[in-house]
mmCIF file of C-alpha atoms in Angstrom:
data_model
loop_
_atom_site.group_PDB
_atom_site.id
_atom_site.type_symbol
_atom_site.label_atom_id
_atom_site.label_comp_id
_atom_site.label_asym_id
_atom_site.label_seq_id
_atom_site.Cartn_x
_atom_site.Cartn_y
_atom_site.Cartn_z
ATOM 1 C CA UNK A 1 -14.878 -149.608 -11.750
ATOM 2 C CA UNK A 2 -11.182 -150.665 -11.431
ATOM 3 C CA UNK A 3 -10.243 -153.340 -9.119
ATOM 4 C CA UNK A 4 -8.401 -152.271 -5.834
ATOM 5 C CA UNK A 5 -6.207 -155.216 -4.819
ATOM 6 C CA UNK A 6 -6.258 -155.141 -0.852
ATOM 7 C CA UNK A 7 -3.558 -155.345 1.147
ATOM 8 C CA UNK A 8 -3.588 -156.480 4.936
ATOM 9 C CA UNK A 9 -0.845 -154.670 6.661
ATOM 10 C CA UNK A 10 0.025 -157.015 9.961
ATOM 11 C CA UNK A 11 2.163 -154.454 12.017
ATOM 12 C CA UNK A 12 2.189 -153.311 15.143
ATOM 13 C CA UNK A 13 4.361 -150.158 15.019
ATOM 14 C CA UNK A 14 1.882 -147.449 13.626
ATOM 15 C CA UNK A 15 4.538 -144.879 11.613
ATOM 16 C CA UNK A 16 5.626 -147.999 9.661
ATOM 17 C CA UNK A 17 1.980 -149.423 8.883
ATOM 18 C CA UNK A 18 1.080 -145.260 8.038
ATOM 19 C CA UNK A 19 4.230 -145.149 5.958
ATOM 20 C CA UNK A 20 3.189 -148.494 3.724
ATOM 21 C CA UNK A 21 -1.071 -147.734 3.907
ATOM 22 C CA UNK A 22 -0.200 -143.924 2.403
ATOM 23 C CA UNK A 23 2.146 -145.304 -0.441
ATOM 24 C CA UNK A 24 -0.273 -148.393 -1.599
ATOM 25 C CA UNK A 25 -3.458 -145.986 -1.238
ATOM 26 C CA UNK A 26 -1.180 -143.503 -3.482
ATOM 27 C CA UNK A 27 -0.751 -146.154 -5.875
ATOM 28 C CA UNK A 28 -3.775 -148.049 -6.650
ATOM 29 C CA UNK A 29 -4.222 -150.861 -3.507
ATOM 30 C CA UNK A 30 -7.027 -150.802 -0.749
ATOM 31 C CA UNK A 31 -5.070 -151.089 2.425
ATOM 32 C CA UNK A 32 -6.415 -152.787 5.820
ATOM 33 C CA UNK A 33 -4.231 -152.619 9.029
ATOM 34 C CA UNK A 34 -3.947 -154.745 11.980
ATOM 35 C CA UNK A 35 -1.710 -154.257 15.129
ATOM 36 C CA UNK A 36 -1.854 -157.375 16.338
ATOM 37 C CA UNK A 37 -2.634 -161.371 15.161
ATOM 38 C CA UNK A 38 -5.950 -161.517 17.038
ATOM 39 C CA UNK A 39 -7.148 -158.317 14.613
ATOM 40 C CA UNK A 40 -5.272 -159.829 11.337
ATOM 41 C CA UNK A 41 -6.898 -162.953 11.993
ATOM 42 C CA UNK A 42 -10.487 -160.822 12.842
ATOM 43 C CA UNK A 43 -10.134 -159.149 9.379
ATOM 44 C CA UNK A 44 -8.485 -162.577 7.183
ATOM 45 C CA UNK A 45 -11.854 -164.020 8.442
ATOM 46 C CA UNK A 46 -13.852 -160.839 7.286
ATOM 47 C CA UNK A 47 -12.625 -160.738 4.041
ATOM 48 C CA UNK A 48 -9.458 -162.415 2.185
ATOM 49 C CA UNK A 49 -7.023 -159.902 0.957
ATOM 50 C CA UNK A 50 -5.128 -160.370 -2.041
ATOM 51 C CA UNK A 51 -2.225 -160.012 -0.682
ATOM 52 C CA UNK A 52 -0.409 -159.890 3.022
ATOM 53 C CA UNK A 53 2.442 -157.790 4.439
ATOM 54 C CA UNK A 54 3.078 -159.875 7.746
ATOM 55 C CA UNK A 55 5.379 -158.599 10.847
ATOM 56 C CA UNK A 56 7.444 -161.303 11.933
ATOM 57 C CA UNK A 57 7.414 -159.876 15.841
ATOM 58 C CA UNK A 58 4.054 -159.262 16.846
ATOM 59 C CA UNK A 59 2.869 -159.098 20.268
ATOM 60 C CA UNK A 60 0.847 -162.162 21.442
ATOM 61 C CA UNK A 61 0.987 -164.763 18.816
ATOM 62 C CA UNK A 62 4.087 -164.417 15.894
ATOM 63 C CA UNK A 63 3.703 -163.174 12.339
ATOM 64 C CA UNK A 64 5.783 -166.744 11.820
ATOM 65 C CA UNK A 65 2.860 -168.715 13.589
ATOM 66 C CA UNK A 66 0.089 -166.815 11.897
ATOM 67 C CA UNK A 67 1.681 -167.910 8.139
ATOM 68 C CA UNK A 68 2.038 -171.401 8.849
ATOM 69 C CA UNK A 69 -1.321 -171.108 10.175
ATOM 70 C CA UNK A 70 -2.831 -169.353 7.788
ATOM 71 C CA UNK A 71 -0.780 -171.708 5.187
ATOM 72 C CA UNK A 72 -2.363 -174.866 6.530
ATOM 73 C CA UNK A 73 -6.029 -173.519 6.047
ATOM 74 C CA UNK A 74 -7.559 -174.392 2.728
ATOM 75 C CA UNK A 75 -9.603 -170.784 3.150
ATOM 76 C CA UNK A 76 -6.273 -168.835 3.758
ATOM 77 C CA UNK A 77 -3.795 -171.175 1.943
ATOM 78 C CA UNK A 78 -3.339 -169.538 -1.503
ATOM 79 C CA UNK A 79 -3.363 -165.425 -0.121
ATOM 80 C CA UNK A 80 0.240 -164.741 -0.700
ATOM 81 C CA UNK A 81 2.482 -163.481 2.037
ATOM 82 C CA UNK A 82 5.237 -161.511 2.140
ATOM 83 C CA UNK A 83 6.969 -161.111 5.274
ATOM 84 C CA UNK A 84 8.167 -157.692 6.913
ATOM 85 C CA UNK A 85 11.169 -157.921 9.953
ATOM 86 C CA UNK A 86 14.142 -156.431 10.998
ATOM 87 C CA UNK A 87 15.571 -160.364 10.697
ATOM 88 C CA UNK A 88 17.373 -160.072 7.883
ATOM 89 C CA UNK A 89 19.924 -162.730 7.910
ATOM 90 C CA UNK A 90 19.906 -165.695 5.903
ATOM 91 C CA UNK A 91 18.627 -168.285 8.479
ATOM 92 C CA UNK A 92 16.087 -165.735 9.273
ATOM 93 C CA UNK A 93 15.034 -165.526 5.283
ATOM 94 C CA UNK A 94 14.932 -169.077 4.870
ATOM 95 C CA UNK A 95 12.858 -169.499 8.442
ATOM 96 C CA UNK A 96 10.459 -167.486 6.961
ATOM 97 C CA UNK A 97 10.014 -168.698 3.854
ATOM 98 C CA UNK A 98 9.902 -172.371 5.155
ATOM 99 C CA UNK A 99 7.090 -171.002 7.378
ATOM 100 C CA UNK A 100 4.976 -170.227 4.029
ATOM 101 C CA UNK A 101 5.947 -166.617 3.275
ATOM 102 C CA UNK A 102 6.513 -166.317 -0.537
ATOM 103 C CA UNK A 103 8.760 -163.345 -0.321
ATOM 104 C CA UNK A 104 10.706 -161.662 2.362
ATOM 105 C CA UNK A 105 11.800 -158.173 2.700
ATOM 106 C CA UNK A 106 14.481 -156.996 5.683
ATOM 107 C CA UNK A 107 13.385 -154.045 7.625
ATOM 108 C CA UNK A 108 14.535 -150.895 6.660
ATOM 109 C CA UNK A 109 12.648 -151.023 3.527
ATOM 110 C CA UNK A 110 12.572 -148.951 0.012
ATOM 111 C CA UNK A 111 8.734 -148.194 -0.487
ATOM 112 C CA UNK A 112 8.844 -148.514 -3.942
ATOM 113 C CA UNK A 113 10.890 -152.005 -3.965
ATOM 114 C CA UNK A 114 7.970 -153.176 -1.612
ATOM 115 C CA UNK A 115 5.482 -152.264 -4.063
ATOM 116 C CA UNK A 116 7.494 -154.062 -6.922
ATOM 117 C CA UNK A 117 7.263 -157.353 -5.073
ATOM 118 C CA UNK A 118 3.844 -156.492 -4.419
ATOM 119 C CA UNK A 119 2.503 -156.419 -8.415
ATOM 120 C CA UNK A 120 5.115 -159.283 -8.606
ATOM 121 C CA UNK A 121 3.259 -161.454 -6.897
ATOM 122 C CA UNK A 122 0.072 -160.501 -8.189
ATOM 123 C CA UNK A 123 1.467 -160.927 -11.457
ATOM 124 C CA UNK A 124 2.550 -164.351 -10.864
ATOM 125 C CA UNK A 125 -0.791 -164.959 -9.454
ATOM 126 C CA UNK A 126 -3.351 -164.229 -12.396
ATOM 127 C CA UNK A 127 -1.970 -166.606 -14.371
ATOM 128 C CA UNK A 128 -3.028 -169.529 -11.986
ATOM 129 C CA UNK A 129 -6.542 -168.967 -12.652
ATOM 130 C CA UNK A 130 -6.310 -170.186 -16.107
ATOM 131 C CA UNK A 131 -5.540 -172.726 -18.452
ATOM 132 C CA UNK A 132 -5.793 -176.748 -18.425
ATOM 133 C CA UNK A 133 -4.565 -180.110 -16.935
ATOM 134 C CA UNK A 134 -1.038 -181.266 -17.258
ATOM 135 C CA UNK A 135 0.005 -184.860 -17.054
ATOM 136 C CA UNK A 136 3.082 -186.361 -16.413
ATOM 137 C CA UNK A 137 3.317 -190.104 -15.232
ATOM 138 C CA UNK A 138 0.523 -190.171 -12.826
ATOM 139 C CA UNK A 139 1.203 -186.828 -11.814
ATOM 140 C CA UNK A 140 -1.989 -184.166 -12.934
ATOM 141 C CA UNK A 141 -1.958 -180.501 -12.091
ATOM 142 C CA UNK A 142 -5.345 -179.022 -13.711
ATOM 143 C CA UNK A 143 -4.331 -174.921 -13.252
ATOM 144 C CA UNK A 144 -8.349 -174.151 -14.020
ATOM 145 C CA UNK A 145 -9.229 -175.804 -10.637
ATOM 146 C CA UNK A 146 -5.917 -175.639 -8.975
ATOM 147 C CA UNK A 147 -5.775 -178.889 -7.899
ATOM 148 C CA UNK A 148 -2.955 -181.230 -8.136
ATOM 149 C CA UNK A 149 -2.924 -185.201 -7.596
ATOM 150 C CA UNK A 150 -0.915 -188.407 -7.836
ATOM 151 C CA UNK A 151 -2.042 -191.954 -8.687
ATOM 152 C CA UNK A 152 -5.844 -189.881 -8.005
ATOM 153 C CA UNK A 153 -4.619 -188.923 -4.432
ATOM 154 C CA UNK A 154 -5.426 -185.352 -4.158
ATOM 155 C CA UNK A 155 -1.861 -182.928 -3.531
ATOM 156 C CA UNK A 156 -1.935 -180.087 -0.933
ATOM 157 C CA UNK A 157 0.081 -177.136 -1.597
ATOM 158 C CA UNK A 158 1.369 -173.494 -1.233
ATOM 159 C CA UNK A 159 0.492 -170.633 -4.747
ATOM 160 C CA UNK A 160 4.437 -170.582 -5.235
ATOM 161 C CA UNK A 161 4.609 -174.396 -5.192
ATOM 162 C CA UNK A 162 2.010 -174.808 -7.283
ATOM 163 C CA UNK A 163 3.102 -172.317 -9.650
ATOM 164 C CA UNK A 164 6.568 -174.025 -9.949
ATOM 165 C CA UNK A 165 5.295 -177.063 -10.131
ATOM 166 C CA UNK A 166 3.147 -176.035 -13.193
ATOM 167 C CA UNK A 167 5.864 -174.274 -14.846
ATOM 168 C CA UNK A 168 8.239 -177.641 -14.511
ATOM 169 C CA UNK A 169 5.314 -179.834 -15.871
ATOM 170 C CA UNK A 170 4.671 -177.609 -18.899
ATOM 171 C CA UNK A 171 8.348 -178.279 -19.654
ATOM 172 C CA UNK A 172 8.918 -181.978 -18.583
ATOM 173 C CA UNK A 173 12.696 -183.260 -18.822
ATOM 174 C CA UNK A 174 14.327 -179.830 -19.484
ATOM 175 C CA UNK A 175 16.805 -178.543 -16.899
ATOM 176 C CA UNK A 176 15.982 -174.824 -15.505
ATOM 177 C CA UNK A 177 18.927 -173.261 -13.855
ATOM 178 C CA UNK A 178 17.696 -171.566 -10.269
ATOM 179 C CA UNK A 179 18.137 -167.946 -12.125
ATOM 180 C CA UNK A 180 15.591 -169.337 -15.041
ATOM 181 C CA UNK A 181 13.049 -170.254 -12.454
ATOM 182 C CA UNK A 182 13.247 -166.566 -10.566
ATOM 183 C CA UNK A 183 12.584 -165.248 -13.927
ATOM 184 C CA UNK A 184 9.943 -167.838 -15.057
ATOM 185 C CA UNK A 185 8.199 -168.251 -11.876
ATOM 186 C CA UNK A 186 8.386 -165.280 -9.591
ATOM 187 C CA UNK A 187 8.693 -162.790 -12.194
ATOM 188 C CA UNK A 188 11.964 -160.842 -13.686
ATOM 189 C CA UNK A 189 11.301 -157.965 -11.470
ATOM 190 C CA UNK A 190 11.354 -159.721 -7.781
ATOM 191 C CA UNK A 191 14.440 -158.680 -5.597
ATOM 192 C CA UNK A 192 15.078 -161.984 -4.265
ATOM 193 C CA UNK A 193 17.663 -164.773 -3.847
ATOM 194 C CA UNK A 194 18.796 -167.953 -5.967
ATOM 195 C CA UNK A 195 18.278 -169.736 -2.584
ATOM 196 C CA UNK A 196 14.621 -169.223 -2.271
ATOM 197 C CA UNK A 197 14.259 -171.573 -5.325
ATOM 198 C CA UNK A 198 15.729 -174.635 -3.538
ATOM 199 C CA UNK A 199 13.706 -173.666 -0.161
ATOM 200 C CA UNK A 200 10.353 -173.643 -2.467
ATOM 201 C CA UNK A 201 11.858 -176.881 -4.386
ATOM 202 C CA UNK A 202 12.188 -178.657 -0.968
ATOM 203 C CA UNK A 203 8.765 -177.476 0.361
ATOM 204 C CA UNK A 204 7.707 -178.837 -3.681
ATOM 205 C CA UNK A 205 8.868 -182.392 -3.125
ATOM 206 C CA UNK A 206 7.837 -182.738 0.750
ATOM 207 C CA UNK A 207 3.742 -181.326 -0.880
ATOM 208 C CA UNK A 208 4.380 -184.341 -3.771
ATOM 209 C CA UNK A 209 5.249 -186.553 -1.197
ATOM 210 C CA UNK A 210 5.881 -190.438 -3.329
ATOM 211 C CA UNK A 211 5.899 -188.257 -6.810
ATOM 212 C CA UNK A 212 8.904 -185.550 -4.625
ATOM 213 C CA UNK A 213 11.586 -187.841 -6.908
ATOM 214 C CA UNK A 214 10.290 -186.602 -10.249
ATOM 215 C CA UNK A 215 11.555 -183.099 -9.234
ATOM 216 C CA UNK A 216 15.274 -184.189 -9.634
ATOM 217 C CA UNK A 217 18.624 -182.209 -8.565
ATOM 218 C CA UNK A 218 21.145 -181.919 -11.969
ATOM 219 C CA UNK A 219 24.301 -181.348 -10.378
ATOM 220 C CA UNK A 220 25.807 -177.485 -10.981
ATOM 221 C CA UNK A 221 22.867 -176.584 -13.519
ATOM 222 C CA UNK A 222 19.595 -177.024 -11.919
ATOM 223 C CA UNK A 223 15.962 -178.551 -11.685
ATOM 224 C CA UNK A 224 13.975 -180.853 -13.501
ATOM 225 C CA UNK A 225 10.840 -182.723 -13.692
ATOM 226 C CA UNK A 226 10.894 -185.920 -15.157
ATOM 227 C CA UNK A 227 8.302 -188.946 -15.424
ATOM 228 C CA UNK A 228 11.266 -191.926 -15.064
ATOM 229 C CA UNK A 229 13.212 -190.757 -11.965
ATOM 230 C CA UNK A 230 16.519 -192.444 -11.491
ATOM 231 C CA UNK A 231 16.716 -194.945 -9.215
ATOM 232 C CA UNK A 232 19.127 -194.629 -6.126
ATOM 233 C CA UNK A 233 22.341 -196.468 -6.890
ATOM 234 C CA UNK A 234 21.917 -199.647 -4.739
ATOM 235 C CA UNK A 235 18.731 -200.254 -6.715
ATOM 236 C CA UNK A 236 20.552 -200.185 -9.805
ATOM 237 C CA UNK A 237 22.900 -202.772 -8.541
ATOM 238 C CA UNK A 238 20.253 -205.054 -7.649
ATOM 239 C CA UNK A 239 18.757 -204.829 -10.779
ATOM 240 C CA UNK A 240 21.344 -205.904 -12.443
ATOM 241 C CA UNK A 241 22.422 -208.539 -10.219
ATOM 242 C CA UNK A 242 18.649 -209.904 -10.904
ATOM 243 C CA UNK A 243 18.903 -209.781 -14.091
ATOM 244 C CA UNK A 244 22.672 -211.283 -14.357
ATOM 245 C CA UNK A 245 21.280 -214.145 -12.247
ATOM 246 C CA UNK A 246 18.260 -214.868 -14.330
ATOM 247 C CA UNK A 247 18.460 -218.033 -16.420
ATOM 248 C CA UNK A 248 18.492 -217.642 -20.274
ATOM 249 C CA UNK A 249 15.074 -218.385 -22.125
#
């Protein structure tokens, strides 16, 4: 029998959670709702869902506190989010998506551009499960396990993180314009921003923590990854002020 991806729908108005549960039944998904965060957290323990529609404005405890809760537990961390409110400006966007959403759709919605995002990210999630280990420096990703590391210090991070970081280390030293990555990593079919690339690359380098300088900035054309970052400016002086000053063998 055909897999039903389930959906958790986290909102507390009930025409809006109706409208969304009737169109994803209609078209293939298993949809759970929950009014509140105490009954989206009752059923994320129950079972995981594959994917989330989250309310920002819940009553009791945010749909904004429940992702960067739900991102910061290793059960919950990888169930991708996308985030449902009537915020729609860009502060708002980028507040959510700093919280751990991994897409974010502005309330009123079209049903069928919500379900589009929907078998986006499900798209860009299969592939995760496969493959091998990457290696750059002593930077691994291994995509089989999904586990990354540097110097053998095991690397926490979000899917979408991950997932850009494995696309950049499959194609080490190449720049990727922000409209490349959308298409490469999110999918060519996801209605969202050039600006959510730099939020994830941010969130990317703050996960790598001592290895966040291999993900370098090019200057009006993109991203890279790279295994020799370039060192800041001052310590290129001093280097070769050392080496000016070194006596002649």
């Amino acid at each position: 029998m055909r897999h039903m991806p389930r959906v958790l729908i986290v909102e507390d108005e009930p025409a809006i959670a109706e409208l969304v549960a009737v169109n994803l039944r209609h078209n293939g998904f298993a949809p759970t709702w929950a009014m509140d965060s105490v009954t989206a957290q009752a059923e994320l323990d129950a079972v995981l869902p594959d994917v989330v529609l989250l309310d920002w404005m819940l009553p009791g405890e945010s749909g904004l506190s429940l992702a960067r809760k739900w991102r910061a537990d290793p059960r919950t961390k990888a169930v991708p989010i996308i985030m449902l409110t009537a915020r729609g400006d860009e502060h708002d966007r980028v507040t959510g998506l700093d919280a751990g959403a991994d897409d974010y759709i502005a309330k009123p919605f079209s049903t069928k551009e919500l379900l589009a995002r929907i078998r986006a990210l499900l798209r860009r999630r299969a592939p995760e499960q496969a493959g091998g280990a990457v290696q750059i420096g002593a930077l691994v990703l291994d995509s089989a396990t999904h586990r990354v590391s540097h110097e053998g210090q095991p690397l926490k991070m979000g899917p979408t993180e991950f997932k850009l970081l494995h696309y950049l280390m499959q194609h080490p030293e190449r720049v990727h314009s922000r409209s490349q990555l959308l298409d490469r990593v999110w999918g060519d079919h996801v209605f969202i921003e050039e600006r959510t690339v730099d939020v994830h690359v941010k969130r990317l380098r703050e996960a790598l923590g001592a290895a966040g300088s291999m993900v370098e900035t090019v200057r009006g054309a993109g991203y890279r990854i790279t295994a020799q970052p370039v060192a800041p400016a001052g310590g290129q002086r001093a280097a070769r002020a050392a080496a000016s000053s070194s006596p002649a063998t």
